[in-house]
mmCIF file of C-alpha atoms in Angstrom:
data_model
loop_
_atom_site.group_PDB
_atom_site.id
_atom_site.type_symbol
_atom_site.label_atom_id
_atom_site.label_comp_id
_atom_site.label_asym_id
_atom_site.label_seq_id
_atom_site.Cartn_x
_atom_site.Cartn_y
_atom_site.Cartn_z
ATOM 1 C CA THR Y 18 89.140 127.647 71.338
ATOM 2 C CA LEU Y 19 90.690 127.334 67.847
ATOM 3 C CA LEU Y 20 90.334 129.374 64.673
ATOM 4 C CA LEU Y 21 90.966 126.316 62.509
ATOM 5 C CA SER Y 22 91.365 122.553 62.921
ATOM 6 C CA SER Y 23 95.098 122.286 63.567
ATOM 7 C CA ALA Y 24 95.128 118.578 64.448
ATOM 8 C CA GLY Y 25 93.108 115.462 63.774
ATOM 9 C CA MET Y 26 92.002 115.177 67.399
ATOM 10 C CA VAL Y 27 90.202 118.522 67.553
ATOM 11 C CA GLN Y 28 86.671 117.161 67.057
ATOM 12 C CA PHE Y 29 87.333 114.411 69.640
ATOM 13 C CA LYS Y 30 88.281 116.797 72.446
ATOM 14 C CA PRO Y 31 84.948 116.414 74.341
ATOM 15 C CA TYR Y 32 85.453 112.627 74.344
ATOM 16 C CA PHE Y 33 88.974 112.886 75.776
ATOM 17 C CA THR Y 34 87.830 115.213 78.557
ATOM 18 C CA GLY Y 35 84.783 113.126 79.423
ATOM 19 C CA GLU Y 36 82.323 115.904 78.578
ATOM 20 C CA LEU Y 37 80.644 113.674 75.993
ATOM 21 C CA ARG Y 38 80.454 109.920 75.572
ATOM 22 C CA SER Y 39 82.147 108.701 72.408
ATOM 23 C CA PRO Y 40 79.981 106.653 70.018
ATOM 24 C CA HIS Y 41 82.811 104.079 69.956
ATOM 25 C CA PRO Y 42 85.963 103.525 72.027
ATOM 26 C CA ARG Y 43 88.071 103.200 68.858
ATOM 27 C CA LEU Y 44 87.949 105.759 66.050
ATOM 28 C CA SER Y 45 89.942 106.686 62.950
ATOM 29 C CA SER Y 46 89.873 109.659 60.615
ATOM 30 C CA VAL Y 47 91.265 111.433 57.592
ATOM 31 C CA GLN Y 48 91.141 115.068 58.684
ATOM 32 C CA LYS Y 49 91.644 118.325 56.804
ATOM 33 C CA CYS Y 50 94.042 120.374 58.948
ATOM 34 C CA PHE Y 51 95.474 123.885 58.771
ATOM 35 C CA ARG Y 52 98.327 125.262 60.877
ATOM 36 C CA SER Y 53 98.891 128.987 60.614
ATOM 37 C CA THR Y 54 101.986 128.801 62.822
ATOM 38 C CA ASP Y 55 103.969 127.444 59.859
ATOM 39 C CA ILE Y 56 103.015 130.021 57.216
ATOM 40 C CA ASP Y 57 106.421 131.706 57.173
ATOM 41 C CA GLU Y 58 108.208 128.338 56.930
ATOM 42 C CA VAL Y 59 106.311 127.159 53.866
ATOM 43 C CA GLY Y 60 108.594 126.980 50.874
ATOM 44 C CA ASP Y 61 111.094 124.599 52.414
ATOM 45 C CA ARG Y 62 110.753 120.860 51.845
ATOM 46 C CA THR Y 63 108.803 119.939 54.985
ATOM 47 C CA HIS Y 64 106.337 122.612 56.115
ATOM 48 C CA LEU Y 65 102.744 122.920 54.916
ATOM 49 C CA THR Y 66 99.834 125.028 56.116
ATOM 50 C CA PHE Y 67 97.064 122.772 54.772
ATOM 51 C CA PHE Y 68 97.546 119.022 55.045
ATOM 52 C CA GLU Y 69 95.579 115.812 55.431
ATOM 53 C CA MET Y 70 96.088 114.057 58.761
ATOM 54 C CA LEU Y 71 95.531 110.329 59.188
ATOM 55 C CA GLY Y 72 94.741 109.359 62.765
ATOM 56 C CA ASN Y 73 93.555 106.593 65.018
ATOM 57 C CA PHE Y 74 92.121 107.218 68.450
ATOM 58 C CA SER Y 75 91.397 105.311 71.621
ATOM 59 C CA ILE Y 76 88.857 106.740 74.041
ATOM 60 C CA GLY Y 77 89.726 104.975 77.284
ATOM 61 C CA ASP Y 78 90.372 101.697 75.448
ATOM 62 C CA TYR Y 79 93.836 100.588 74.255
ATOM 63 C CA PHE Y 80 96.924 102.515 75.341
ATOM 64 C CA LYS Y 81 100.698 102.644 74.812
ATOM 65 C CA LYS Y 82 101.553 99.019 74.085
ATOM 66 C CA GLU Y 83 98.832 98.548 71.494
ATOM 67 C CA ALA Y 84 99.391 101.972 69.903
ATOM 68 C CA ILE Y 85 103.116 101.287 69.465
ATOM 69 C CA THR Y 86 102.937 97.667 68.314
ATOM 70 C CA TRP Y 87 100.055 98.305 65.910
ATOM 71 C CA ALA Y 88 101.818 101.358 64.469
ATOM 72 C CA TRP Y 89 104.938 99.289 63.861
ATOM 73 C CA GLU Y 90 102.841 96.572 62.217
ATOM 74 C CA PHE Y 91 101.193 99.145 59.949
ATOM 75 C CA VAL Y 92 104.368 100.854 58.722
ATOM 76 C CA THR Y 93 106.398 97.660 58.253
ATOM 77 C CA GLU Y 94 103.764 95.168 57.054
ATOM 78 C CA HIS Y 95 101.198 97.353 55.296
ATOM 79 C CA LEU Y 96 103.280 100.294 54.068
ATOM 80 C CA ASN Y 97 106.178 97.848 53.620
ATOM 81 C CA LEU Y 98 108.777 100.291 54.930
ATOM 82 C CA SER Y 99 112.170 98.807 55.726
ATOM 83 C CA PRO Y 100 112.583 98.433 59.510
ATOM 84 C CA GLU Y 101 116.240 99.452 59.090
ATOM 85 C CA ARG Y 102 115.053 102.891 57.917
ATOM 86 C CA LEU Y 103 112.868 103.491 60.975
ATOM 87 C CA TRP Y 104 113.707 105.183 64.270
ATOM 88 C CA ALA Y 105 111.567 105.973 67.301
ATOM 89 C CA SER Y 106 111.721 108.817 69.771
ATOM 90 C CA ILE Y 107 110.144 108.941 73.219
ATOM 91 C CA TYR Y 108 109.697 111.488 75.959
ATOM 92 C CA LEU Y 109 112.688 111.666 78.300
ATOM 93 C CA ASP Y 110 111.454 109.577 81.216
ATOM 94 C CA ASP Y 111 108.754 107.471 79.515
ATOM 95 C CA GLU Y 112 110.078 104.057 80.499
ATOM 96 C CA GLU Y 113 106.803 102.336 79.611
ATOM 97 C CA ALA Y 114 107.109 103.498 76.001
ATOM 98 C CA ALA Y 115 110.799 102.523 75.945
ATOM 99 C CA GLU Y 116 109.916 99.010 77.122
ATOM 100 C CA CYS Y 117 107.292 98.694 74.382
ATOM 101 C CA TRP Y 118 109.754 99.696 71.655
ATOM 102 C CA LEU Y 119 112.676 97.631 72.885
ATOM 103 C CA THR Y 120 110.872 94.488 74.082
ATOM 104 C CA ASP Y 121 107.518 94.252 72.320
ATOM 105 C CA VAL Y 122 108.651 95.639 68.947
ATOM 106 C CA GLY Y 123 112.305 94.647 69.139
ATOM 107 C CA LEU Y 124 113.655 97.997 67.947
ATOM 108 C CA PRO Y 125 117.445 98.172 68.367
ATOM 109 C CA ALA Y 126 118.409 100.369 71.312
ATOM 110 C CA ASP Y 127 120.621 102.560 69.115
ATOM 111 C CA ARG Y 128 117.562 103.585 67.075
ATOM 112 C CA LEU Y 129 115.551 104.755 70.082
ATOM 113 C CA VAL Y 130 116.172 108.356 71.124
ATOM 114 C CA ARG Y 131 114.891 110.298 74.128
ATOM 115 C CA LEU Y 132 113.861 113.888 73.470
ATOM 116 C CA GLY Y 133 112.533 116.671 75.674
ATOM 117 C CA GLU Y 134 109.184 118.407 75.980
ATOM 118 C CA GLU Y 135 109.647 120.550 72.863
ATOM 119 C CA ASP Y 136 109.865 117.441 70.667
ATOM 120 C CA ASN Y 137 108.052 114.651 72.493
ATOM 121 C CA PHE Y 138 105.248 116.199 74.508
ATOM 122 C CA TRP Y 139 102.206 117.039 72.434
ATOM 123 C CA GLY Y 140 99.588 119.698 72.975
ATOM 124 C CA PRO Y 141 97.412 121.191 73.949
ATOM 125 C CA PRO Y 142 96.006 122.559 70.685
ATOM 126 C CA GLY Y 143 95.429 126.184 71.585
ATOM 127 C CA ALA Y 144 95.584 127.732 75.043
ATOM 128 C CA GLU Y 145 94.179 124.710 76.878
ATOM 129 C CA GLY Y 146 93.076 121.150 76.335
ATOM 130 C CA PRO Y 147 94.165 117.490 76.352
ATOM 131 C CA CYS Y 148 97.886 116.758 76.071
ATOM 132 C CA GLY Y 149 100.495 114.177 76.940
ATOM 133 C CA PRO Y 150 103.875 112.618 76.182
ATOM 134 C CA CYS Y 151 104.320 111.152 72.743
ATOM 135 C CA SER Y 152 106.419 108.746 70.747
ATOM 136 C CA GLU Y 153 107.296 109.465 67.135
ATOM 137 C CA ILE Y 154 108.269 107.182 64.265
ATOM 138 C CA HIS Y 155 110.950 108.755 62.075
ATOM 139 C CA TYR Y 156 112.038 107.715 58.588
ATOM 140 C CA ASP Y 157 115.696 107.900 57.556
ATOM 141 C CA PHE Y 158 116.112 108.962 53.903
ATOM 142 C CA GLY Y 159 119.835 108.182 54.139
ATOM 143 C CA SER Y 160 123.106 109.966 54.796
ATOM 144 C CA GLU Y 161 123.059 111.569 51.326
ATOM 145 C CA TYR Y 162 120.256 113.823 52.596
ATOM 146 C CA GLY Y 163 122.125 114.741 55.777
ATOM 147 C CA CYS Y 164 123.639 118.092 56.686
ATOM 148 C CA GLY Y 165 127.121 116.689 57.285
ATOM 149 C CA LYS Y 166 127.338 117.888 60.869
ATOM 150 C CA ILE Y 167 128.826 115.602 63.490
ATOM 151 C CA THR Y 168 125.378 115.428 65.139
ATOM 152 C CA CYS Y 169 123.716 114.255 61.915
ATOM 153 C CA GLY Y 170 122.877 110.623 62.477
ATOM 154 C CA THR Y 171 119.765 110.635 64.645
ATOM 155 C CA PRO Y 172 116.320 112.268 64.376
ATOM 156 C CA SER Y 173 117.446 114.897 66.887
ATOM 157 C CA CYS Y 174 119.255 116.623 64.000
ATOM 158 C CA ASP Y 175 117.052 119.160 62.242
ATOM 159 C CA CYS Y 176 117.943 118.433 58.624
ATOM 160 C CA ASP Y 177 116.402 116.762 55.579
ATOM 161 C CA ARG Y 178 117.755 113.292 56.401
ATOM 162 C CA PHE Y 179 115.007 112.386 58.888
ATOM 163 C CA VAL Y 180 111.291 113.071 58.687
ATOM 164 C CA GLU Y 181 108.729 112.491 61.400
ATOM 165 C CA LEU Y 182 106.226 110.098 59.855
ATOM 166 C CA TRP Y 183 103.817 109.275 62.688
ATOM 167 C CA ASN Y 184 103.234 110.786 66.104
ATOM 168 C CA LEU Y 185 101.700 108.567 68.784
ATOM 169 C CA VAL Y 186 100.319 110.773 71.550
ATOM 170 C CA PHE Y 187 99.583 109.259 74.936
ATOM 171 C CA MET Y 188 96.821 111.627 76.003
ATOM 172 C CA GLN Y 189 96.898 111.624 79.785
ATOM 173 C CA PHE Y 190 96.504 115.231 80.964
ATOM 174 C CA TYR Y 191 94.331 118.305 80.608
ATOM 175 C CA GLN Y 192 96.335 121.530 80.551
ATOM 176 C CA HIS Y 193 94.620 124.668 81.850
ATOM 177 C CA PRO Y 194 95.315 128.201 80.535
ATOM 178 C CA GLY Y 195 97.773 128.840 83.368
ATOM 179 C CA GLY Y 196 99.803 125.744 82.522
ATOM 180 C CA GLU Y 197 98.545 123.501 85.334
ATOM 181 C CA ARG Y 198 97.842 119.899 84.345
ATOM 182 C CA ASP Y 199 95.268 117.484 85.703
ATOM 183 C CA ASN Y 200 94.859 113.810 84.848
ATOM 184 C CA LEU Y 201 92.165 113.092 82.278
ATOM 185 C CA PRO Y 202 89.322 110.787 83.412
ATOM 186 C CA GLU Y 203 90.894 107.989 81.334
ATOM 187 C CA PRO Y 204 94.152 107.722 79.392
ATOM 188 C CA ASN Y 205 93.574 107.974 75.646
ATOM 189 C CA ILE Y 206 95.454 107.571 72.378
ATOM 190 C CA ASP Y 207 95.679 110.188 69.620
ATOM 191 C CA THR Y 208 97.916 109.468 66.629
ATOM 192 C CA GLY Y 209 98.669 111.606 63.603
ATOM 193 C CA MET Y 210 100.362 110.709 60.316
ATOM 194 C CA GLY Y 211 100.595 113.374 57.620
ATOM 195 C CA LEU Y 212 99.383 111.944 54.319
ATOM 196 C CA GLU Y 213 101.792 114.154 52.378
ATOM 197 C CA ARG Y 214 104.840 112.916 54.304
ATOM 198 C CA ALA Y 215 103.729 109.301 53.974
ATOM 199 C CA ALA Y 216 103.297 109.796 50.226
ATOM 200 C CA ALA Y 217 106.800 111.250 49.879
ATOM 201 C CA ILE Y 218 108.325 108.254 51.664
ATOM 202 C CA LEU Y 219 106.285 105.697 49.736
ATOM 203 C CA GLN Y 220 106.996 107.355 46.390
ATOM 204 C CA GLY Y 221 110.713 107.690 47.132
ATOM 205 C CA VAL Y 222 110.949 111.461 46.771
ATOM 206 C CA PRO Y 223 112.434 114.024 49.180
ATOM 207 C CA SER Y 224 109.300 116.140 49.753
ATOM 208 C CA ALA Y 225 105.548 116.347 49.237
ATOM 209 C CA TYR Y 226 106.027 118.640 46.255
ATOM 210 C CA GLU Y 227 107.452 115.784 44.176
ATOM 211 C CA THR Y 228 104.518 113.449 44.979
ATOM 212 C CA ASP Y 229 101.368 112.940 42.941
ATOM 213 C CA LEU Y 230 99.537 115.014 45.578
ATOM 214 C CA PHE Y 231 101.316 118.173 44.402
ATOM 215 C CA LYS Y 232 102.720 117.435 40.928
ATOM 216 C CA PRO Y 233 99.721 118.763 38.936
ATOM 217 C CA ILE Y 234 99.674 121.958 41.025
ATOM 218 C CA VAL Y 235 103.428 122.497 40.694
ATOM 219 C CA GLN Y 236 103.114 121.830 36.945
ATOM 220 C CA ARG Y 237 100.437 124.538 36.684
ATOM 221 C CA VAL Y 238 102.717 127.040 38.423
ATOM 222 C CA GLU Y 239 105.533 126.060 36.039
ATOM 223 C CA ASP Y 240 103.297 126.574 33.004
ATOM 224 C CA LEU Y 241 102.019 129.966 34.166
ATOM 225 C CA SER Y 242 105.454 131.263 35.168
ATOM 226 C CA ASN Y 243 107.455 129.636 32.383
ATOM 227 C CA ARG Y 244 109.837 128.406 35.066
ATOM 228 C CA GLN Y 245 111.044 124.840 35.604
ATOM 229 C CA TYR Y 246 111.014 123.223 39.021
ATOM 230 C CA GLY Y 247 114.243 121.551 40.140
ATOM 231 C CA LYS Y 248 116.745 123.846 38.432
ATOM 232 C CA ASP Y 249 117.264 126.725 40.878
ATOM 233 C CA GLN Y 250 116.810 126.826 44.669
ATOM 234 C CA ASP Y 251 115.238 130.284 44.795
ATOM 235 C CA ILE Y 252 112.821 129.493 41.968
ATOM 236 C CA ASP Y 253 111.957 126.153 43.587
ATOM 237 C CA TYR Y 254 111.207 127.904 46.881
ATOM 238 C CA ALA Y 255 108.870 130.373 45.191
ATOM 239 C CA ILE Y 256 107.090 127.645 43.212
ATOM 240 C CA ARG Y 257 106.525 125.654 46.402
ATOM 241 C CA VAL Y 258 105.091 128.706 48.200
ATOM 242 C CA VAL Y 259 102.672 129.476 45.368
ATOM 243 C CA ALA Y 260 101.565 125.859 44.948
ATOM 244 C CA GLU Y 261 101.047 125.232 48.660
ATOM 245 C CA HIS Y 262 99.319 128.515 49.404
ATOM 246 C CA ALA Y 263 97.049 128.233 46.379
ATOM 247 C CA ARG Y 264 95.969 124.795 47.568
ATOM 248 C CA SER Y 265 95.448 125.893 51.171
ATOM 249 C CA ALA Y 266 93.575 129.079 50.193
ATOM 250 C CA THR Y 267 91.285 127.040 47.949
ATOM 251 C CA PHE Y 268 90.354 124.783 50.845
ATOM 252 C CA LEU Y 269 89.869 127.680 53.290
ATOM 253 C CA ILE Y 270 87.582 129.510 50.869
ATOM 254 C CA THR Y 271 85.641 126.293 50.258
ATOM 255 C CA ASP Y 272 85.043 126.038 53.998
ATOM 256 C CA GLY Y 273 83.538 129.537 54.014
ATOM 257 C CA VAL Y 274 86.516 131.701 54.995
ATOM 258 C CA THR Y 275 86.850 135.082 53.261
ATOM 259 C CA PRO Y 276 89.855 137.427 53.440
ATOM 260 C CA GLY Y 277 89.648 139.956 56.262
ATOM 261 C CA ASN Y 278 91.458 141.810 58.999
ATOM 262 C CA GLU Y 279 90.909 139.413 61.873
ATOM 263 C CA GLY Y 280 90.458 135.766 62.789
ATOM 264 C CA ARG Y 281 90.278 133.202 60.006
ATOM 265 C CA GLY Y 282 89.968 135.945 57.419
ATOM 266 C CA HIS Y 283 93.306 137.406 58.470
ATOM 267 C CA ILE Y 284 94.989 134.005 58.092
ATOM 268 C CA LEU Y 285 93.558 133.583 54.590
ATOM 269 C CA ARG Y 286 94.663 137.085 53.645
ATOM 270 C CA ARG Y 287 98.208 136.325 54.843
ATOM 271 C CA VAL Y 288 98.274 133.164 52.744
ATOM 272 C CA ILE Y 289 97.046 134.934 49.604
ATOM 273 C CA ARG Y 290 99.386 137.904 50.007
ATOM 274 C CA ARG Y 291 102.402 135.664 50.581
ATOM 275 C CA ALA Y 292 101.516 133.608 47.504
ATOM 276 C CA VAL Y 293 101.253 136.786 45.428
ATOM 277 C CA ARG Y 294 104.575 138.089 46.770
ATOM 278 C CA PHE Y 295 106.445 134.918 45.841
ATOM 279 C CA GLY Y 296 104.538 134.687 42.564
ATOM 280 C CA ARG Y 297 105.920 138.074 41.582
ATOM 281 C CA ARG Y 298 109.438 136.695 42.150
ATOM 282 C CA ILE Y 299 108.887 134.224 39.323
ATOM 283 C CA GLU Y 300 107.140 136.899 37.214
ATOM 284 C CA LEU Y 301 103.602 135.654 37.672
ATOM 285 C CA ASP Y 302 101.247 138.506 36.891
ATOM 286 C CA GLY Y 303 97.510 139.131 36.917
ATOM 287 C CA PRO Y 304 95.027 137.014 38.926
ATOM 288 C CA PHE Y 305 97.125 133.853 38.659
ATOM 289 C CA LEU Y 306 95.945 132.230 41.904
ATOM 290 C CA SER Y 307 92.465 131.617 40.489
ATOM 291 C CA LYS Y 308 94.015 129.648 37.630
ATOM 292 C CA ILE Y 309 96.003 127.501 40.049
ATOM 293 C CA ALA Y 310 92.873 127.026 42.169
ATOM 294 C CA GLU Y 311 91.178 125.497 39.143
ATOM 295 C CA THR Y 312 93.900 122.835 39.071
ATOM 296 C CA VAL Y 313 93.438 122.182 42.793
ATOM 297 C CA VAL Y 314 89.707 121.666 42.252
ATOM 298 C CA GLU Y 315 90.279 119.405 39.268
ATOM 299 C CA HIS Y 316 92.957 117.380 41.074
ATOM 300 C CA MET Y 317 91.286 117.006 44.475
ATOM 301 C CA GLY Y 318 87.599 117.425 43.700
ATOM 302 C CA ARG Y 319 86.853 113.713 43.562
ATOM 303 C CA GLN Y 320 88.025 113.246 47.164
ATOM 304 C CA TYR Y 321 86.548 116.598 48.293
ATOM 305 C CA PRO Y 322 83.426 117.255 46.165
ATOM 306 C CA GLU Y 323 82.718 120.479 48.101
ATOM 307 C CA LEU Y 324 85.601 122.122 46.216
#
């Protein structure tokens, strides 16, 4: 039902629905993901088309309490993030999740926010499939990154101060094409943490483009364009578009996608054309994307030998 893997849970869908028996009730993954819905947003500090999703999954095994308490343990004890920098959001009426955060974790009540379906109900991926309410862990970069509005102070504000680090999805329903929802055979857990966002937080930088995941690619764009990143907002935006789209196109082509007029090919063509358009804005000329692709292969080939 999907052109591309847009979430880490995609390959586990038959296990969630009960169509197939999972080889193990607990699973984890590092998943290549691509979301075409965000193509026109790429260039800001938060959106990517291609990203690596870290996830852990329960197939009818542990549920909300374990997912929440283990997630908190991971981010505070293993990633060593300051608890004072962390917030949680839950779906409006999910009292079970609220109890887990407030009682089991001990999160202060003023750092727990309730958000509606647009923010804290996940899925389905595509027209139909598993879905459910979710609880997100947000990281606070500090007021210096805020927008200055009176509402800026909680993750409900859409500015650079807060970033969603980890989404804990309580997979309970199957949504049909018409929007009707049935209970799944068993409640399941599906979590997703973007590697790029985690790297930005751990490396103390405001976006993925300043992390070691992107630095060599950004540097290649700088060298080819004779432009310096971090000096001008418009130039920075264009450099980010070219770097991100070159990386994502390289991975799509590696997975067998070729530019075309429909389906996956159309998505790849959009990515390439947008990269070329923004490349022209920083006076990149000729077949520059192939040169940037070489850097992507060199930088990420050890982890992904297929490149």
